């Protein structure tokens, strides 16, 4: 059924994507597994777009279908009531509007018990700086998918440095624009492509801070 889900996502067949996602959930597949199949389908959509077989409208539809499928299991991840583990600010960096990955990271962090302040998409360095100054988060999470997102991430980290705020917050970067090497060059504290890794990093930061207090 995995391959069928990948192909249905690539073919932008919403009914089938929802049906296979539900079938996989019923048969005990984890949300992480299902996400990996949906992502593989999106990789194919990206390739079809690159080759000129798909157009912008198809990318838009792929995003809508992906979110609909995620809706089948993400809502159950939300956790209410318990005390916040720590505060995270997250946003998609300037000029980039791809927010599906960022939203998955948000859902996982919230389900793990963090307070998440989501600044949304196309967030400029000045807005990140103001948000860090105002909310004093434990972690700032920067998301970027486009190649040029690296420049926006770099601008944001430099702006925090200039304002004397860089050392007040741990920075994790993610999204398909970054890897370990690029994150190091940016001056980020960590890179993660897996939302669970992000949550683990945030927990380490918060525990270390509590220890030092
Ligand atoms: C859906 C989609 C769109 C949708 C986005 C809808 C939305 N609301 O997000 C729309 C239609 C808006 C869109 C627009 C464009 N897109 Co587009 N899009 C895609 C597509 C098909 C899927 C992206 C996606 O959502 N992937 C799934 C998510 C779950 O993956 P993810 O973002 O990487 O997130 C995961 C991890 O990276 C990580 N993560 C993400 N964020 C963070 C943050 C932190 C802190 C951490 C720790 C982890 C983390 O966790 C997530 C879960 O595992 C990709 C193709 C592809 N295969 O990636 C092209 C793609 C990204 N798009 C592309 C392009 C070119 C464009 C446009 C320029 C098209 C155009 N001509 O206008 C515009 C750009 C608009 C802009 N300025 O941003 C190119 C990018 C090329 C590049 N690398 O620079 C791609 C690769 C397609 C291609 N092969 O050509 N797109």
Short mmCIF file of C-alpha atoms and ligand atoms in Angstrom, two decimals:
data_model
loop_
_atom_site.label_atom_id
_atom_site.label_comp_id
_atom_site.label_asym_id
_atom_site.label_seq_id
_atom_site.Cartn_x
_atom_site.Cartn_y
_atom_site.Cartn_z
CA UNK A 1 0.00 0.00 0.00
CA UNK A 2 3.02 2.29 0.56
CA UNK A 3 3.82 2.42 -3.15
CA UNK A 4 0.15 3.09 -3.98
CA UNK A 5 0.17 6.04 -1.57
CA UNK A 6 3.36 7.44 -3.12
CA UNK A 7 1.91 7.10 -6.62
CA UNK A 8 -1.47 8.59 -5.63
CA UNK A 9 0.34 11.60 -4.09
CA UNK A 10 2.45 11.99 -7.23
CA UNK A 11 -0.69 11.76 -9.39
CA UNK A 12 -2.47 14.34 -7.17
CA UNK A 13 -5.36 11.94 -6.61
CA UNK A 14 -6.78 13.27 -3.35
CA UNK A 15 -9.43 10.57 -2.83
CA UNK A 16 -6.86 7.81 -3.12
CA UNK A 17 -4.31 9.63 -0.96
CA UNK A 18 -6.86 9.98 1.83
CA UNK A 19 -8.05 6.40 1.45
CA UNK A 20 -4.53 4.89 1.53
CA UNK A 21 -3.49 7.13 4.41
CA UNK A 22 -6.50 5.96 6.42
CA UNK A 23 -5.87 2.32 5.45
CA UNK A 24 -2.24 2.60 6.55
CA UNK A 25 -3.26 4.22 9.84
CA UNK A 26 -5.80 1.43 10.42
CA UNK A 27 -3.15 -1.19 9.74
CA UNK A 28 -0.89 0.33 12.42
CA UNK A 29 1.55 2.40 10.35
CA UNK A 30 3.05 5.30 12.30
CA UNK A 31 2.61 8.94 11.33
CA UNK A 32 6.36 9.11 10.65
CA UNK A 33 6.12 6.24 8.16
CA UNK A 34 3.10 7.73 6.43
CA UNK A 35 4.80 11.11 6.21
CA UNK A 36 7.80 9.51 4.54
CA UNK A 37 5.52 8.04 1.83
CA UNK A 38 3.76 11.38 1.34
CA UNK A 39 7.17 13.08 1.11
CA UNK A 40 8.31 10.55 -1.50
CA UNK A 41 5.17 11.40 -3.49
CA UNK A 42 5.98 15.11 -3.20
CA UNK A 43 9.53 14.46 -4.43
CA UNK A 44 7.95 13.06 -7.57
CA UNK A 45 5.67 16.09 -7.85
CA UNK A 46 8.78 18.30 -7.58
CA UNK A 47 10.51 16.34 -10.37
CA UNK A 48 7.43 16.54 -12.62
CA UNK A 49 7.36 20.30 -11.99
CA UNK A 50 11.08 20.61 -12.82
CA UNK A 51 10.53 18.68 -16.06
CA UNK A 52 7.68 20.93 -17.09
CA UNK A 53 5.02 18.18 -16.81
CA UNK A 54 3.40 19.89 -13.81
CA UNK A 55 2.67 23.58 -13.32
CA UNK A 56 2.41 25.90 -10.34
CA UNK A 57 -1.26 25.01 -9.91
CA UNK A 58 -0.19 21.37 -9.47
CA UNK A 59 2.27 22.34 -6.72
CA UNK A 60 -0.54 24.21 -4.99
CA UNK A 61 -2.83 21.18 -5.24
CA UNK A 62 -0.06 18.89 -3.92
CA UNK A 63 0.22 21.10 -0.83
CA UNK A 64 -3.55 21.00 -0.26
CA UNK A 65 -3.68 17.20 -0.58
CA UNK A 66 -0.67 16.75 1.72
CA UNK A 67 -2.30 18.90 4.40
CA UNK A 68 -5.58 16.99 4.06
CA UNK A 69 -3.74 13.70 4.59
CA UNK A 70 -1.81 15.10 7.54
CA UNK A 71 -5.11 16.24 9.01
CA UNK A 72 -6.07 12.57 9.42
CA UNK A 73 -3.42 12.09 12.07
CA UNK A 74 -1.98 15.44 13.20
CA UNK A 75 -5.04 16.61 15.11
CA UNK A 76 -4.68 13.65 17.45
CA UNK A 77 -1.14 14.78 18.27
CA UNK A 78 -2.23 18.04 19.89
CA UNK A 79 -1.84 17.95 23.63
CA UNK A 80 -3.69 20.32 25.91
CA UNK A 81 -3.42 21.54 29.45
CA UNK A 82 -0.01 20.43 30.64
CA UNK A 83 2.73 22.84 31.64
CA UNK A 84 4.98 24.10 28.84
CA UNK A 85 8.42 22.50 28.60
CA UNK A 86 9.90 25.62 27.04
CA UNK A 87 9.22 28.32 24.49
CA UNK A 88 10.02 27.99 20.80
CA UNK A 89 9.71 30.62 18.09
CA UNK A 90 9.43 29.25 14.58
CA UNK A 91 9.04 30.78 11.15
CA UNK A 92 9.73 30.32 7.45
CA UNK A 93 12.45 32.77 6.47
CA UNK A 94 12.12 35.76 4.15
CA UNK A 95 10.99 35.18 0.55
CA UNK A 96 10.05 31.56 1.21
CA UNK A 97 6.41 30.55 1.54
CA UNK A 98 6.72 26.75 1.87
CA UNK A 99 5.17 26.06 5.25
CA UNK A 100 4.06 22.43 5.17
CA UNK A 101 7.29 21.19 6.79
CA UNK A 102 7.30 24.02 9.31
CA UNK A 103 3.72 23.15 10.31
CA UNK A 104 4.68 19.51 10.88
CA UNK A 105 7.53 20.63 13.13
CA UNK A 106 5.07 22.90 15.01
CA UNK A 107 2.63 20.03 15.54
CA UNK A 108 5.34 17.73 16.88
CA UNK A 109 6.75 20.38 19.23
CA UNK A 110 3.28 21.20 20.57
CA UNK A 111 2.49 17.52 21.03
CA UNK A 112 5.77 17.16 22.96
CA UNK A 113 4.62 19.92 25.34
CA UNK A 114 6.41 23.04 24.08
CA UNK A 115 4.81 26.46 23.78
CA UNK A 116 5.22 27.38 20.10
CA UNK A 117 5.01 30.91 18.73
CA UNK A 118 4.55 30.55 14.98
CA UNK A 119 5.51 33.67 13.02
CA UNK A 120 4.28 32.16 9.75
CA UNK A 121 5.88 32.51 6.31
CA UNK A 122 8.17 35.00 4.58
CA UNK A 123 9.39 36.33 7.93
CA UNK A 124 12.04 39.05 7.67
CA UNK A 125 15.08 39.22 9.94
CA UNK A 126 13.71 42.30 11.70
CA UNK A 127 10.53 40.43 12.69
CA UNK A 128 12.56 37.52 14.04
CA UNK A 129 14.71 39.93 16.06
CA UNK A 130 11.67 41.70 17.53
CA UNK A 131 9.99 38.39 18.39
CA UNK A 132 13.13 37.10 20.15
CA UNK A 133 13.45 40.37 22.08
CA UNK A 134 9.78 40.28 23.10
CA UNK A 135 9.19 36.60 23.86
CA UNK A 136 12.67 35.48 25.04
CA UNK A 137 12.36 31.95 23.60
CA UNK A 138 14.60 29.05 24.51
CA UNK A 139 14.95 28.08 20.86
CA UNK A 140 14.51 29.86 17.55
CA UNK A 141 13.64 27.46 14.71
CA UNK A 142 14.19 28.72 11.15
CA UNK A 143 12.62 26.90 8.23
CA UNK A 144 13.57 27.25 4.57
CA UNK A 145 13.02 25.16 1.46
CA UNK A 146 14.19 27.39 -1.38
CA UNK A 147 17.92 27.62 -2.15
CA UNK A 148 17.87 31.35 -1.45
CA UNK A 149 16.45 30.68 2.04
CA UNK A 150 20.05 30.19 3.19
CA UNK A 151 20.73 33.88 2.60
CA UNK A 152 17.63 34.82 4.62
CA UNK A 153 18.71 32.51 7.45
CA UNK A 154 22.16 34.07 7.42
CA UNK A 155 20.65 37.60 7.49
CA UNK A 156 18.49 36.63 10.47
CA UNK A 157 21.36 35.17 12.49
CA UNK A 158 23.56 38.18 11.71
CA UNK A 159 20.75 40.57 12.71
CA UNK A 160 20.37 38.78 16.06
CA UNK A 161 24.12 39.03 16.57
CA UNK A 162 24.10 42.74 15.76
CA UNK A 163 21.34 43.34 18.30
CA UNK A 164 23.23 41.41 21.01
CA UNK A 165 20.56 38.68 21.12
CA UNK A 166 22.38 35.79 19.44
CA UNK A 167 23.68 34.32 22.71
CA UNK A 168 20.25 34.47 24.38
CA UNK A 169 18.72 31.81 22.15
CA UNK A 170 19.66 28.47 20.61
CA UNK A 171 19.05 28.33 16.86
CA UNK A 172 17.97 25.24 14.93
CA UNK A 173 17.57 25.38 11.18
CA UNK A 174 15.67 22.96 8.96
CA UNK A 175 13.96 22.44 5.64
CA UNK A 176 15.40 21.02 2.45
CA UNK A 177 17.65 24.06 1.87
CA UNK A 178 19.98 23.13 4.73
CA UNK A 179 22.36 20.35 5.72
CA UNK A 180 25.00 19.99 8.45
CA UNK A 181 27.69 21.81 6.55
CA UNK A 182 25.46 24.72 5.60
CA UNK A 183 24.08 25.03 9.14
CA UNK A 184 27.60 25.24 10.52
CA UNK A 185 28.54 27.92 7.99
CA UNK A 186 25.43 29.86 9.01
CA UNK A 187 26.41 29.77 12.66
CA UNK A 188 23.32 27.82 13.74
CA UNK A 189 23.50 25.55 16.78
CA UNK A 190 21.82 22.60 15.10
CA UNK A 191 20.21 21.34 11.96
CA UNK A 192 17.37 18.84 11.86
CA UNK A 193 15.28 17.43 9.05
CA UNK A 194 13.32 15.16 11.27
CA UNK A 195 10.76 16.88 13.56
CA UNK A 196 11.52 14.34 16.30
CA UNK A 197 15.20 15.39 16.20
CA UNK A 198 14.07 18.98 16.55
CA UNK A 199 12.07 18.14 19.65
CA UNK A 200 15.05 16.24 21.10
CA UNK A 201 17.33 19.22 20.45
CA UNK A 202 14.84 21.62 22.10
CA UNK A 203 14.61 19.36 25.15
CA UNK A 204 18.40 19.29 25.50
CA UNK A 205 18.58 23.09 25.29
CA UNK A 206 15.86 23.57 27.89
CA UNK A 207 17.35 21.00 30.28
CA UNK A 208 20.79 22.60 29.99
CA UNK A 209 19.33 26.06 30.69
CA UNK A 210 17.38 24.82 33.73
CA UNK A 211 20.57 23.17 34.98
CA UNK A 212 22.53 26.40 34.68
CA UNK A 213 19.87 28.48 36.49
C1 LIG B 1 4.18 22.05 -2.24
C2 LIG B 1 5.22 22.89 -2.94
C3 LIG B 1 4.92 24.24 -3.18
C4 LIG B 1 3.67 24.92 -2.64
C5 LIG B 1 3.89 25.17 -1.13
C6 LIG B 1 2.61 25.10 -0.33
C7 LIG B 1 2.89 25.33 1.12
N1 LIG B 1 1.90 25.90 1.77
O1 LIG B 1 3.95 25.02 1.66
C8 LIG B 1 3.61 26.23 -3.49
C9 LIG B 1 2.70 26.02 -4.67
C10 LIG B 1 3.17 27.48 -2.77
C11 LIG B 1 5.05 26.34 -4.01
C12 LIG B 1 5.56 27.49 -4.56
C13 LIG B 1 6.82 27.56 -5.16
N2 LIG B 1 7.69 26.55 -5.31
CO1 LIG B 1 7.50 24.81 -4.42
N3 LIG B 1 7.39 23.00 -3.97
C14 LIG B 1 6.48 22.32 -3.34
C15 LIG B 1 6.93 20.85 -3.22
C16 LIG B 1 6.17 20.01 -4.24
C17 LIG B 1 6.76 20.22 -1.84
C18 LIG B 1 7.39 20.99 -0.66
C19 LIG B 1 6.94 20.38 0.64
O2 LIG B 1 5.99 20.81 1.25
N4 LIG B 1 7.58 19.24 1.01
C20 LIG B 1 7.13 18.42 2.17
C21 LIG B 1 7.65 18.95 3.48
C22 LIG B 1 7.10 18.09 4.60
O3 LIG B 1 9.07 18.88 3.42
P1 LIG B 1 10.02 20.02 4.04
O4 LIG B 1 9.49 21.37 3.79
O5 LIG B 1 11.41 19.72 3.56
O6 LIG B 1 9.94 19.77 5.60
C23 LIG B 1 10.46 18.64 6.27
C24 LIG B 1 11.92 18.81 6.72
O7 LIG B 1 12.70 19.58 5.84
C25 LIG B 1 11.81 19.37 8.11
N5 LIG B 1 11.69 20.82 8.32
C26 LIG B 1 11.02 21.75 7.59
N6 LIG B 1 11.12 22.95 8.16
C27 LIG B 1 11.85 22.82 9.26
C28 LIG B 1 12.25 23.76 10.20
C29 LIG B 1 13.05 23.37 11.26
C30 LIG B 1 13.51 24.37 12.25
C31 LIG B 1 13.44 22.01 11.37
C32 LIG B 1 14.33 21.63 12.46
C33 LIG B 1 13.02 21.06 10.44
C34 LIG B 1 12.23 21.46 9.39
O8 LIG B 1 10.67 18.76 8.64
C35 LIG B 1 9.72 18.52 7.60
C36 LIG B 1 9.10 17.16 7.87
O9 LIG B 1 10.01 16.13 7.69
C37 LIG B 1 8.46 20.97 -3.53
C38 LIG B 1 9.12 19.72 -4.12
C39 LIG B 1 9.82 18.89 -3.06
N7 LIG B 1 9.97 17.68 -3.32
O10 LIG B 1 10.22 19.38 -2.02
C40 LIG B 1 8.50 22.20 -4.46
C41 LIG B 1 9.77 23.07 -4.49
C42 LIG B 1 10.31 23.26 -3.08
N8 LIG B 1 9.26 24.34 -5.00
C43 LIG B 1 10.05 24.90 -5.84
C44 LIG B 1 9.79 26.12 -6.54
C45 LIG B 1 10.77 26.50 -7.63
C46 LIG B 1 8.67 26.92 -6.22
C47 LIG B 1 8.29 28.27 -6.83
C48 LIG B 1 9.45 29.24 -7.13
C49 LIG B 1 7.46 27.98 -8.10
C50 LIG B 1 7.11 29.20 -8.93
N9 LIG B 1 7.53 29.19 -10.17
O11 LIG B 1 6.50 30.13 -8.47
C51 LIG B 1 7.35 28.83 -5.75
C52 LIG B 1 8.17 29.57 -4.68
C53 LIG B 1 7.39 30.39 -3.76
C54 LIG B 1 8.28 30.93 -2.65
N10 LIG B 1 8.79 32.14 -2.83
O12 LIG B 1 8.51 30.27 -1.66
C55 LIG B 1 11.36 24.11 -6.00
C56 LIG B 1 12.50 24.75 -5.15
C57 LIG B 1 13.84 24.83 -5.84
C58 LIG B 1 14.87 25.32 -4.83
N11 LIG B 1 15.43 24.39 -4.08
O13 LIG B 1 15.16 26.48 -4.70
C59 LIG B 1 10.89 22.68 -5.53
C60 LIG B 1 12.03 21.83 -4.93
C61 LIG B 1 10.27 21.98 -6.77
C62 LIG B 1 11.28 21.68 -7.84
N12 LIG B 1 11.85 20.49 -7.85
O14 LIG B 1 11.54 22.52 -8.68
N13 LIG B 1 5.70 25.14 -3.86
#
